[in-house]
Coordinates of N, CA and C in Angstrom, one line a residue:
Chain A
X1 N 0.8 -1.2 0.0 CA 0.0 0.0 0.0 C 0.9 1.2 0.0
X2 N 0.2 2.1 -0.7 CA 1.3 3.5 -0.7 C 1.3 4.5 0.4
X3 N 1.9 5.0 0.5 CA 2.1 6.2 2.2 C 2.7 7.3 1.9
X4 N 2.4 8.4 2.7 CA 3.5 9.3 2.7 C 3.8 9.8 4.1
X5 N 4.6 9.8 4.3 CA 5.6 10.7 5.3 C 6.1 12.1 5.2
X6 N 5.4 13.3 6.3 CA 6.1 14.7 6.2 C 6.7 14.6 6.8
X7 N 8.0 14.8 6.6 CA 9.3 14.8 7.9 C 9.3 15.8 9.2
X8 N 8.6 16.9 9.0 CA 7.9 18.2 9.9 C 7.0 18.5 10.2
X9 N 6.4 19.1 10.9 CA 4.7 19.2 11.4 C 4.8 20.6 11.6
X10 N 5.6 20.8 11.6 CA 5.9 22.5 11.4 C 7.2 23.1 10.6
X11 N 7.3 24.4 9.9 CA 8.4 24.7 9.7 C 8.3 26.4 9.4
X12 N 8.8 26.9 10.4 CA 9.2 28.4 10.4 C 10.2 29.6 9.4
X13 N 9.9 30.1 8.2 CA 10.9 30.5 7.8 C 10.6 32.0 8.0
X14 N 11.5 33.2 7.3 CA 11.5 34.8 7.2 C 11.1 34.8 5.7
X15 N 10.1 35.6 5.8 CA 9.4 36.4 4.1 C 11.1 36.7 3.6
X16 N 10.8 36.3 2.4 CA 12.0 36.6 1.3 C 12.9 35.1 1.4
X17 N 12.6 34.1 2.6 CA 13.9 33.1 2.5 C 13.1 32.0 1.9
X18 N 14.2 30.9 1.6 CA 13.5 29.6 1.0 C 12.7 28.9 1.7
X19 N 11.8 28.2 0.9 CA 11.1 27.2 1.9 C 11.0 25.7 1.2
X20 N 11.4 25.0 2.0 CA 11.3 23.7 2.0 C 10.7 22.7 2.6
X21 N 9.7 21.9 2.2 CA 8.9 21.4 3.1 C 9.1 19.8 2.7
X22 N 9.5 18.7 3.2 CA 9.6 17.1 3.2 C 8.9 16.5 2.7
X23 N 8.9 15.6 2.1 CA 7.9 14.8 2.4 C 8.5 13.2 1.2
X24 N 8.1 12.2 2.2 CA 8.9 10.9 2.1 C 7.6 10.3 1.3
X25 N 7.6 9.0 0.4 CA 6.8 8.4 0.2 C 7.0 7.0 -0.6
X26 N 6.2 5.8 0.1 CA 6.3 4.6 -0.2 C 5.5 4.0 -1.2
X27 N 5.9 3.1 -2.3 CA 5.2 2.7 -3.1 C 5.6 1.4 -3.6
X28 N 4.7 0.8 -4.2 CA 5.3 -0.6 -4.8 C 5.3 -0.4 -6.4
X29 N 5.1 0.8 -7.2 CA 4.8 1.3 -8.0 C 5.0 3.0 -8.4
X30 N 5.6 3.7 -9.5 CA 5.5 4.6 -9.6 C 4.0 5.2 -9.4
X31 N 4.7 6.6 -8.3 CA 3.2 6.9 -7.8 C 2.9 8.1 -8.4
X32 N 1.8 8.4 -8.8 CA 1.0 10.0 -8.6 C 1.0 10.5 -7.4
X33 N 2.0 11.6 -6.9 CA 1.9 12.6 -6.2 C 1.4 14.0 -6.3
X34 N 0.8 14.5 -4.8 CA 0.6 16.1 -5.6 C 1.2 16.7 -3.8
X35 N 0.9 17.6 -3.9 CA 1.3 18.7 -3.0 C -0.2 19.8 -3.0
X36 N -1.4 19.8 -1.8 CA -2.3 20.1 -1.4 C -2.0 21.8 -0.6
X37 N -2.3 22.7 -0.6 CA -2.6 23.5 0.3 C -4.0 23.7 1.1
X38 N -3.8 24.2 2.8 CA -5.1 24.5 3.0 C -4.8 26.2 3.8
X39 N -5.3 26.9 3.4 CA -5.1 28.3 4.0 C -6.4 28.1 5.3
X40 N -6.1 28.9 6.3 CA -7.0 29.1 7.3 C -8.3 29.4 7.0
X41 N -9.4 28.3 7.5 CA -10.9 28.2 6.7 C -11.2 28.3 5.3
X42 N -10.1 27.4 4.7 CA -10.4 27.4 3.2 C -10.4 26.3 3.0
X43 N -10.7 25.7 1.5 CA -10.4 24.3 1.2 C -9.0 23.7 1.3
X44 N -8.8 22.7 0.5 CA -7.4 21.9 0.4 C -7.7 22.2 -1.5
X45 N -6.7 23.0 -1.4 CA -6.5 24.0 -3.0 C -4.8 22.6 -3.6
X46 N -5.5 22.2 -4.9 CA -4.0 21.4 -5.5 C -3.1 22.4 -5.5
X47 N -1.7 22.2 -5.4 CA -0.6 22.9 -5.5 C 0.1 22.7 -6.6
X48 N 0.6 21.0 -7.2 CA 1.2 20.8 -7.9 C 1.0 18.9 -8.2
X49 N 1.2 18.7 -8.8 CA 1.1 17.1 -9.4 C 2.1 16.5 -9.8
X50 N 2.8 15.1 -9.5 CA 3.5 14.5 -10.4 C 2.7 13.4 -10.9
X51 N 3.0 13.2 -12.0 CA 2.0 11.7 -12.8 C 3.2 11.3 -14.2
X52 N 4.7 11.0 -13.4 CA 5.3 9.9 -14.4 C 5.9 11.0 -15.6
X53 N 5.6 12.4 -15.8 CA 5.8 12.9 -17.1 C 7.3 13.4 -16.8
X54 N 7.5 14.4 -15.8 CA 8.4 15.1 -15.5 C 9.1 15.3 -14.4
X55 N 10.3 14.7 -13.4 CA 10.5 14.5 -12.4 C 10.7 16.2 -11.3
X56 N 10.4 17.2 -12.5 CA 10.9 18.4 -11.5 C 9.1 19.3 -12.0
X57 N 8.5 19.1 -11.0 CA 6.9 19.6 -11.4 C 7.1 21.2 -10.7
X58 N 6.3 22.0 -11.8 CA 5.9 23.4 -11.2 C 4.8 23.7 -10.7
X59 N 4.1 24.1 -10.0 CA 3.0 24.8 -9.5 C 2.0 26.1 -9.4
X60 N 1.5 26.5 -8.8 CA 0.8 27.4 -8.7 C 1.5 28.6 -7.6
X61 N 2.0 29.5 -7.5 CA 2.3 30.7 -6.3 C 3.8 30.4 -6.1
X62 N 4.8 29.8 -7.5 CA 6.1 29.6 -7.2 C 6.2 28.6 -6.5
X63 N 5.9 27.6 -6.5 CA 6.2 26.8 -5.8 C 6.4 25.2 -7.1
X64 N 7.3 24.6 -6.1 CA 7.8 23.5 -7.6 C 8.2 22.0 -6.4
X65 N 8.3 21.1 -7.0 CA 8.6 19.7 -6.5 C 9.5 19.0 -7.6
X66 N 10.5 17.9 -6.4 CA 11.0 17.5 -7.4 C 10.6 16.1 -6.6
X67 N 10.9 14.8 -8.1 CA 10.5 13.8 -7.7 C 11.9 13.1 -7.6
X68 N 12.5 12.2 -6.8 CA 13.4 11.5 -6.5 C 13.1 10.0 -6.4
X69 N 13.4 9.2 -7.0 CA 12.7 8.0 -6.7 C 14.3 7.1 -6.0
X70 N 15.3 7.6 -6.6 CA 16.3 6.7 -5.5 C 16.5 7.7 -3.8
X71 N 15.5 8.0 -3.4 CA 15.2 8.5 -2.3 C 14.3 8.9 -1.9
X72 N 13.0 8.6 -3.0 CA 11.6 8.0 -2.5 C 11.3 9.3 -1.9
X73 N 11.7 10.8 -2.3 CA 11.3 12.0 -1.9 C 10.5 12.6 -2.9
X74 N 9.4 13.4 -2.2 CA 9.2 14.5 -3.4 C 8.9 15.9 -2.3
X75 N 10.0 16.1 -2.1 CA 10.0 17.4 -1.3 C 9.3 18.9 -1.8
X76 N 8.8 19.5 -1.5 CA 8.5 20.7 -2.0 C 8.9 22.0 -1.6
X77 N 9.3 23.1 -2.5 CA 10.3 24.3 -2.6 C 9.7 25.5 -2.9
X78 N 10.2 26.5 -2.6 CA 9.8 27.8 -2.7 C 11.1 28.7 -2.7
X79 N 11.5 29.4 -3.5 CA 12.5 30.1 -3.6 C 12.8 31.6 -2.7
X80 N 11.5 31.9 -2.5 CA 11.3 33.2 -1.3 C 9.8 33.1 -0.7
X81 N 9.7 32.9 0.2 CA 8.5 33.1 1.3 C 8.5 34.4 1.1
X82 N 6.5 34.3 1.1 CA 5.5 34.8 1.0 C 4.6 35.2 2.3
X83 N 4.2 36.1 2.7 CA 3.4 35.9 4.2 C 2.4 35.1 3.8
X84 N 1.8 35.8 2.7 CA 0.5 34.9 2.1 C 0.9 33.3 2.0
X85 N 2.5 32.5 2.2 CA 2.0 31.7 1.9 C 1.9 30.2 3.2
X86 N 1.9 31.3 4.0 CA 1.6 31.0 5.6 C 0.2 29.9 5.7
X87 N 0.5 28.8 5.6 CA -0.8 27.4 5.8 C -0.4 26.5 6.0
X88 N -1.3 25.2 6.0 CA -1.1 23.9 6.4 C -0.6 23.4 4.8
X89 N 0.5 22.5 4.7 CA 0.9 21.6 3.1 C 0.6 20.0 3.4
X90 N 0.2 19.9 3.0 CA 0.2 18.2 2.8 C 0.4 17.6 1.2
X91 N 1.0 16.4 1.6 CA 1.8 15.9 0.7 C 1.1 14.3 0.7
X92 N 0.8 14.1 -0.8 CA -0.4 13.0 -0.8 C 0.0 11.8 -2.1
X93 N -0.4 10.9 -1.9 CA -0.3 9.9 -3.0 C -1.9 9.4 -3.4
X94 N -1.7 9.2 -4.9 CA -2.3 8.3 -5.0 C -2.8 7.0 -4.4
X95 N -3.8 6.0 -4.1 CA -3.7 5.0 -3.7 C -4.2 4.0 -5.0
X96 N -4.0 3.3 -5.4 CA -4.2 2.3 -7.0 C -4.4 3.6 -8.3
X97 N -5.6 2.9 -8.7 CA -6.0 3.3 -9.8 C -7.0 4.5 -9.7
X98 N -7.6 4.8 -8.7 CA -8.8 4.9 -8.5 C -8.7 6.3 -8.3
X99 N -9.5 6.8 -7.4 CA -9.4 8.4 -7.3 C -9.7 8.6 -5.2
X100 N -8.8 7.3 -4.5 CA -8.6 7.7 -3.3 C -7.2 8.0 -3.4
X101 N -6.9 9.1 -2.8 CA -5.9 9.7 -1.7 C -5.4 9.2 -0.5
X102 N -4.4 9.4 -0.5 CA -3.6 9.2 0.9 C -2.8 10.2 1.2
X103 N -3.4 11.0 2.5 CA -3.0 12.5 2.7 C -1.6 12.0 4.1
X104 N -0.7 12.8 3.7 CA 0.5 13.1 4.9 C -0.3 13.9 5.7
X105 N 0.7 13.8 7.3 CA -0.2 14.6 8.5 C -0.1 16.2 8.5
X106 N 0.4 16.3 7.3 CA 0.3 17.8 7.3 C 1.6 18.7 8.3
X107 N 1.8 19.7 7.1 CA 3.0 20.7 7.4 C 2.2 21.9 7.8
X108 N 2.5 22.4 9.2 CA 2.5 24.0 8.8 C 3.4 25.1 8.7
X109 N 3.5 25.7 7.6 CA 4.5 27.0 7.4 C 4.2 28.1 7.7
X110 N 4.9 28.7 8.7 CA 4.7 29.7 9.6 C 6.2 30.9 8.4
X111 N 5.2 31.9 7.9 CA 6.3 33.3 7.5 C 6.2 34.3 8.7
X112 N 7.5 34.4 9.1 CA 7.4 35.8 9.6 C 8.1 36.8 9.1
X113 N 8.0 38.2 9.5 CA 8.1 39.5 8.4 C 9.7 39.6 8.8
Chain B
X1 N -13.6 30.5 -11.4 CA -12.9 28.9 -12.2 C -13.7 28.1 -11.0
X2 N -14.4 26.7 -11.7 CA -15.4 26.2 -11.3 C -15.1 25.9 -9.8
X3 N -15.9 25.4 -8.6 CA -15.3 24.9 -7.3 C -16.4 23.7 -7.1
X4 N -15.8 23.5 -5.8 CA -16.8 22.5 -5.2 C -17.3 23.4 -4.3
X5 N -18.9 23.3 -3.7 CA -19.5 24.1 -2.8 C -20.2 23.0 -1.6
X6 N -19.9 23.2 -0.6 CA -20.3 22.3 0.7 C -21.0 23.4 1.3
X7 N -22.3 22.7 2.2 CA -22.9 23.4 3.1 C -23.5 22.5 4.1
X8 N -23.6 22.2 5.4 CA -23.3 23.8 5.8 C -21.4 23.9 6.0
X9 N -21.0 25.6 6.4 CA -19.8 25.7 7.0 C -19.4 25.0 8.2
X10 N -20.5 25.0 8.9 CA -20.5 24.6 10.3 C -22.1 24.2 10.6
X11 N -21.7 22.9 11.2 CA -23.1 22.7 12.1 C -22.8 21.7 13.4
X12 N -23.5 22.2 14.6 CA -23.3 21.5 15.5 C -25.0 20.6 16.0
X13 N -24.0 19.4 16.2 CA -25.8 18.7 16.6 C -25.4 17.7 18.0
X14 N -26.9 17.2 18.4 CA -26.4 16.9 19.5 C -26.2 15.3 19.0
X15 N -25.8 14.4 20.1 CA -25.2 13.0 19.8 C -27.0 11.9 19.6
X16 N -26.3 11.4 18.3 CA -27.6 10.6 18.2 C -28.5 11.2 17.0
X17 N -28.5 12.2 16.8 CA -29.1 13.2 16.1 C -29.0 13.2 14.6
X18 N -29.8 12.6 13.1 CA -29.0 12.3 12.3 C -28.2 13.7 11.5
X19 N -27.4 13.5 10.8 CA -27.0 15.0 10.1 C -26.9 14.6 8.5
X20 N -27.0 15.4 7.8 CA -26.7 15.9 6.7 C -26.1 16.8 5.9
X21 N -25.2 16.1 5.8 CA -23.8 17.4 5.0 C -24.2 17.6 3.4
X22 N -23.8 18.7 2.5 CA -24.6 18.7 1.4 C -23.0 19.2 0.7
X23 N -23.1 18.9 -0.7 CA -22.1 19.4 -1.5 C -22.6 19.3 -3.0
X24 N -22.0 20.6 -4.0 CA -22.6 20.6 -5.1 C -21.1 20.0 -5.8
X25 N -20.7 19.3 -6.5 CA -19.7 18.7 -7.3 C -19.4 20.0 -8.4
X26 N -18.4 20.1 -9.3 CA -18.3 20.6 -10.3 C -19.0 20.3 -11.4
X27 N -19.7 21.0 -12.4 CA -21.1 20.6 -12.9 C -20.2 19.6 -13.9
X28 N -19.2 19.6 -14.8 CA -18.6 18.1 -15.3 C -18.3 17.1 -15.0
X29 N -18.5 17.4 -13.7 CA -17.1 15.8 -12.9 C -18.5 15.0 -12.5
X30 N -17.3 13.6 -12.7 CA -18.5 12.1 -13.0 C -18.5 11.5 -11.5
X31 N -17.2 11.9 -10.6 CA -16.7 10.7 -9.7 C -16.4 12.1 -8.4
X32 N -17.3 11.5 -7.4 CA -17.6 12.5 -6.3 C -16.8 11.4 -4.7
X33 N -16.3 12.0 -3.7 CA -15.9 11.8 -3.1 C -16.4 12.4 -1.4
X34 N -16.2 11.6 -0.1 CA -16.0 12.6 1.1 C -14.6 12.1 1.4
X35 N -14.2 13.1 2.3 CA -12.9 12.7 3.6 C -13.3 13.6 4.5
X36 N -12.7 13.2 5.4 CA -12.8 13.7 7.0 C -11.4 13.9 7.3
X37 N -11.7 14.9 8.3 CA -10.7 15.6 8.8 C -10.7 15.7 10.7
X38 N -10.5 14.3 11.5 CA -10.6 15.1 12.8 C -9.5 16.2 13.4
X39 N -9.9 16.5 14.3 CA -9.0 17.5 14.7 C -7.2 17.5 15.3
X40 N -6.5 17.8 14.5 CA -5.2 16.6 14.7 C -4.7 15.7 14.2
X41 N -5.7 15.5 13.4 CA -5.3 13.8 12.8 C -5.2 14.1 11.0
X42 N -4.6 13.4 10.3 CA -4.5 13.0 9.0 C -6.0 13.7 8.4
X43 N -6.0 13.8 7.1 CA -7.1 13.6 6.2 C -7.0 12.1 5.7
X44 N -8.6 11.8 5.9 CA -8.7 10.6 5.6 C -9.8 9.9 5.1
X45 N -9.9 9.2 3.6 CA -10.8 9.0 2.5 C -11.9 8.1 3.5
X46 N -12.8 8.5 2.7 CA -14.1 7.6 3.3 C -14.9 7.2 2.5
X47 N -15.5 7.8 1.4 CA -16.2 7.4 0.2 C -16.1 7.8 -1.2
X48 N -15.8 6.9 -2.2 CA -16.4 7.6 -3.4 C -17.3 7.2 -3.8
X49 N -17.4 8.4 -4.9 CA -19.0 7.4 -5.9 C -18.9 8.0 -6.7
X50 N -19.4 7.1 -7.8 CA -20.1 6.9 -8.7 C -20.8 6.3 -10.1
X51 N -21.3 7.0 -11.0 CA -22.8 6.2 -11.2 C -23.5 6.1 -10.5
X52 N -23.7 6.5 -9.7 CA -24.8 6.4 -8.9 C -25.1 5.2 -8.0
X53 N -23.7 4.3 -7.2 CA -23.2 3.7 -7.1 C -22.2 4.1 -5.9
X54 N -21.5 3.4 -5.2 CA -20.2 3.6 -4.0 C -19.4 2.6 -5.3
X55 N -18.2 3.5 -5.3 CA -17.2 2.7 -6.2 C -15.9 1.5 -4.7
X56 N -15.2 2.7 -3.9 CA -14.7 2.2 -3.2 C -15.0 3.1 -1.5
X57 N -15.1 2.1 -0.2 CA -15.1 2.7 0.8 C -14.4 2.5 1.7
X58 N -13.8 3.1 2.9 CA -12.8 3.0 3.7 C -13.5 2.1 4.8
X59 N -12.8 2.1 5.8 CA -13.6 1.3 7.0 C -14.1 2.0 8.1
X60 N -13.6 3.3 7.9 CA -14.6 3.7 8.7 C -15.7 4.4 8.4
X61 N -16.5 4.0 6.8 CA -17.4 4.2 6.6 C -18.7 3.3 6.9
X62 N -19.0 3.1 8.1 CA -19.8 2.3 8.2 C -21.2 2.2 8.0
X63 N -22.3 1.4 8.9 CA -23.6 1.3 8.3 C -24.1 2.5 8.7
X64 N -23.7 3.5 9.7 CA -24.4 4.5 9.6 C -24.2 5.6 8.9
X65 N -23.3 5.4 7.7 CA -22.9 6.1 6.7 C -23.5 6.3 5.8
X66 N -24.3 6.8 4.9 CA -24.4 7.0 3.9 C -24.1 7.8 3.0
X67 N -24.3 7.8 1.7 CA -24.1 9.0 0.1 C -25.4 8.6 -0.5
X68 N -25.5 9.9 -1.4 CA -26.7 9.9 -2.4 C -26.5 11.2 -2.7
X69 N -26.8 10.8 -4.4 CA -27.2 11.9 -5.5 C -28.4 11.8 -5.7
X70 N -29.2 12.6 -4.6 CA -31.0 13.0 -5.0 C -31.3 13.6 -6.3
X71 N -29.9 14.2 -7.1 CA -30.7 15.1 -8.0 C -29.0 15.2 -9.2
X72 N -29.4 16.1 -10.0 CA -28.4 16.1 -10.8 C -27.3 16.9 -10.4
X73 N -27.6 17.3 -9.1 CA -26.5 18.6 -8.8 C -26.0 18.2 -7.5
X74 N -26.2 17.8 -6.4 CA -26.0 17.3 -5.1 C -25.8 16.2 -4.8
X75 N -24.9 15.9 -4.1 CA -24.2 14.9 -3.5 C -23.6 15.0 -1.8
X76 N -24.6 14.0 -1.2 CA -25.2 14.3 0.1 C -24.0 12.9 1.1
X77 N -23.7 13.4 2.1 CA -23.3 12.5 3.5 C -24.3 12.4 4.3
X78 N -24.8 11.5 4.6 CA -25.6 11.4 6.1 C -24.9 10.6 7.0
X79 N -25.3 10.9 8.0 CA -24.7 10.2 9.5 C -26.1 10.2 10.0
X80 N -26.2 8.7 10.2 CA -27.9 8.0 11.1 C -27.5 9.0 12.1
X81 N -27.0 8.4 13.0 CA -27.1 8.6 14.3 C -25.6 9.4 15.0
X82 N -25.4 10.2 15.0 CA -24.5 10.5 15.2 C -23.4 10.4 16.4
X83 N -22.2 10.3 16.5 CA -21.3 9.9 18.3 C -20.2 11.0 17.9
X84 N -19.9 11.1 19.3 CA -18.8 12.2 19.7 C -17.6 12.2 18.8
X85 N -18.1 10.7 18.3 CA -16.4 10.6 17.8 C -16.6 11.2 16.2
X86 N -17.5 11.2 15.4 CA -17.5 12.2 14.7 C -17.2 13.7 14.3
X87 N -17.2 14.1 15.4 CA -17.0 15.6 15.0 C -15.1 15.2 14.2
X88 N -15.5 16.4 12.9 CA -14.2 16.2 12.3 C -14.5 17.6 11.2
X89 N -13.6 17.5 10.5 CA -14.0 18.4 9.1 C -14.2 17.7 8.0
X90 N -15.6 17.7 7.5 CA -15.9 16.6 6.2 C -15.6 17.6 5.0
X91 N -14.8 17.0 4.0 CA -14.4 17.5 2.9 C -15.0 16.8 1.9
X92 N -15.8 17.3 1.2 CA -16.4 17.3 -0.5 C -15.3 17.0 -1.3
X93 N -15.1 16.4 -2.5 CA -14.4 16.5 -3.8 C -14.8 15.6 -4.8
X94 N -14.4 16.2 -6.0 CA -15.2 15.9 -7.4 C -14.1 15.8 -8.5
X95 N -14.0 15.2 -9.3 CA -12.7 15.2 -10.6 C -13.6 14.1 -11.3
X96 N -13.1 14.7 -12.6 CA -13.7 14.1 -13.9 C -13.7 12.9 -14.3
X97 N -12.1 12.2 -13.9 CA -12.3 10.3 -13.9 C -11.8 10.5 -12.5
X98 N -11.8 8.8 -12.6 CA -11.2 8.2 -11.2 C -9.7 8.4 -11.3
X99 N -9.0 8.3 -12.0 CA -7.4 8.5 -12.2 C -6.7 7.4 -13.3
X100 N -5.9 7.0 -12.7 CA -5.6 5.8 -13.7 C -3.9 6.5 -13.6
X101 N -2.6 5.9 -13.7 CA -1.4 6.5 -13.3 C -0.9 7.6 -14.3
X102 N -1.3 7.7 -15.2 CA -0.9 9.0 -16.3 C -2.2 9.8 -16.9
X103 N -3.5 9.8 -16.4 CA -4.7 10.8 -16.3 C -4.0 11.9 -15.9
X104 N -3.6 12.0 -14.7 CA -3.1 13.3 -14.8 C -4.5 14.5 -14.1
X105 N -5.4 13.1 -14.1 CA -6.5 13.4 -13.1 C -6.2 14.9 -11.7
X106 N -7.2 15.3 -12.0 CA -7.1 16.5 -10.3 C -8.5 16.4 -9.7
X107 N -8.0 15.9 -8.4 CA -9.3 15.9 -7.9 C -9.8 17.3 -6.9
X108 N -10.9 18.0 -6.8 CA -10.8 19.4 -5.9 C -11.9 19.3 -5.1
X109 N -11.3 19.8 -3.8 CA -12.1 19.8 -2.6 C -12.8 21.0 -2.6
X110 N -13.7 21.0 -2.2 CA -14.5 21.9 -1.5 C -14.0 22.4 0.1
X111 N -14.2 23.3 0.4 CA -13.7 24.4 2.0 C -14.1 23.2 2.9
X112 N -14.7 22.3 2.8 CA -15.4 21.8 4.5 C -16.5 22.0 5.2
X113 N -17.0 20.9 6.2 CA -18.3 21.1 7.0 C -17.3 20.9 8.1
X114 N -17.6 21.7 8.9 CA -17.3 21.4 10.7 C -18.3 21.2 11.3
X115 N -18.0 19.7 11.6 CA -19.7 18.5 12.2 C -19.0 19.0 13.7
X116 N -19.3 18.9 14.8 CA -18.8 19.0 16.2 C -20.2 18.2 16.7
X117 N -20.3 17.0 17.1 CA -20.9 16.7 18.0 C -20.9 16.7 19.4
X118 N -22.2 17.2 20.2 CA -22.1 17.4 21.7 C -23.2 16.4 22.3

């Protein structure tokens, strides 16, 4: 069965510096990954997808993932924090074919000014 | 750009009590979904559907769980009877197939119901 692991449950950076957020994941199979955001009382908005085409995925608000499969990471990056981009990230696989999910316990990124 | 729309935002009911969470899918998407969200804990799948049909369900969707598409626009959760251990954030979502490894499929949630039972 597939899984993912956030290496953090929190991670603090300063508006303008990078951000990097973990996230480990198990498969017996090349997986569909995405990268979820949820801003305070909002939905879980997609951030970014991998699905086998391109191992370094772009996203929405600068933000990008790369896929590593001899380290079974697909960590996710930001080149300068944002206040705005202060929320909860979770990091999810596919589970088969189908259209369930398997959500990580969730990152929160805290920007301060 | 199209969403998913859940209602209510919030409802609180007492234990025992049945509830109904309501969500409108994106008016193209075939294959509708819930997950829950307790407080603290993981997001975690509980049903899909469709055809009008449960394709796949978790285990903790049990017999007092239900879904239904009354209409051509709604796609409903009920909870018979409700217990404490429910209160969670139920999440709506809708995508056009089920996936398959190179669809390339996106599936989109809707904001959430905050069920809190007392």
């Amino acid at each position: 069965a597939q899984s993912v692991t956030q290496l953090d449950s929190h991670v603090s950076v300063s508006e303008g510096t990078p951000v990097l957020l973990r996230c480990n994941y198990s498969s017996s199979y090349s997986p569909s990954l995405f990268w979820y955001v949820q801003h305070p009382n909002k939905g879980l908005q997609l951030l970014l997808k991998y699905t086998s085409a391109a191992t370094l995925v772009k996203g929405i608000n600068g933000f990008e993932a790369e896929f590593k499969k001899s380290e079974t990471s697909f960590h996710l990056t930001k080149p300068s924090a944002h206040m705005s981009d202060a929320a909860e990230y979770f990091c999810v696989v596919r589970q088969g074919q189908g259209g369930k999910l398997i959500f990580g316990q969730g990152t929160e990124l805290s920007v301060k000014p | 750009e199209p969403e998913v729309t859940q209602t209510p935002s919030h409802q609180v009911t007492q234990m025992g009590q049945e509830v109904i969470l309501r969500c409108v899918p994106i008016s193209n998407h075939l294959y509708f979904y819930w997950y829950r969200q307790i407080l603290g804990q993981k997001v975690e799948f509980l049903v899909s559907f469709y055809n009008n049909e449960i394709s796949e369900k978790s285990e903790i969707f049990d017999d007092q769980f239900s879904v239904e598409r009354p209409d051509g626009s709604n796609f409903t959760l009920k909870i018979r009877s409700t217990k404490l251990e429910d209160s969670a954030m139920y999440f709506c979502a809708s995508s056009v197939r089920a996936g398959g490894e190179l669809s390339g499929n996106t599936i989109y949630f809707g904001e959430g119901s905050w069920l809190t039972v007392v």
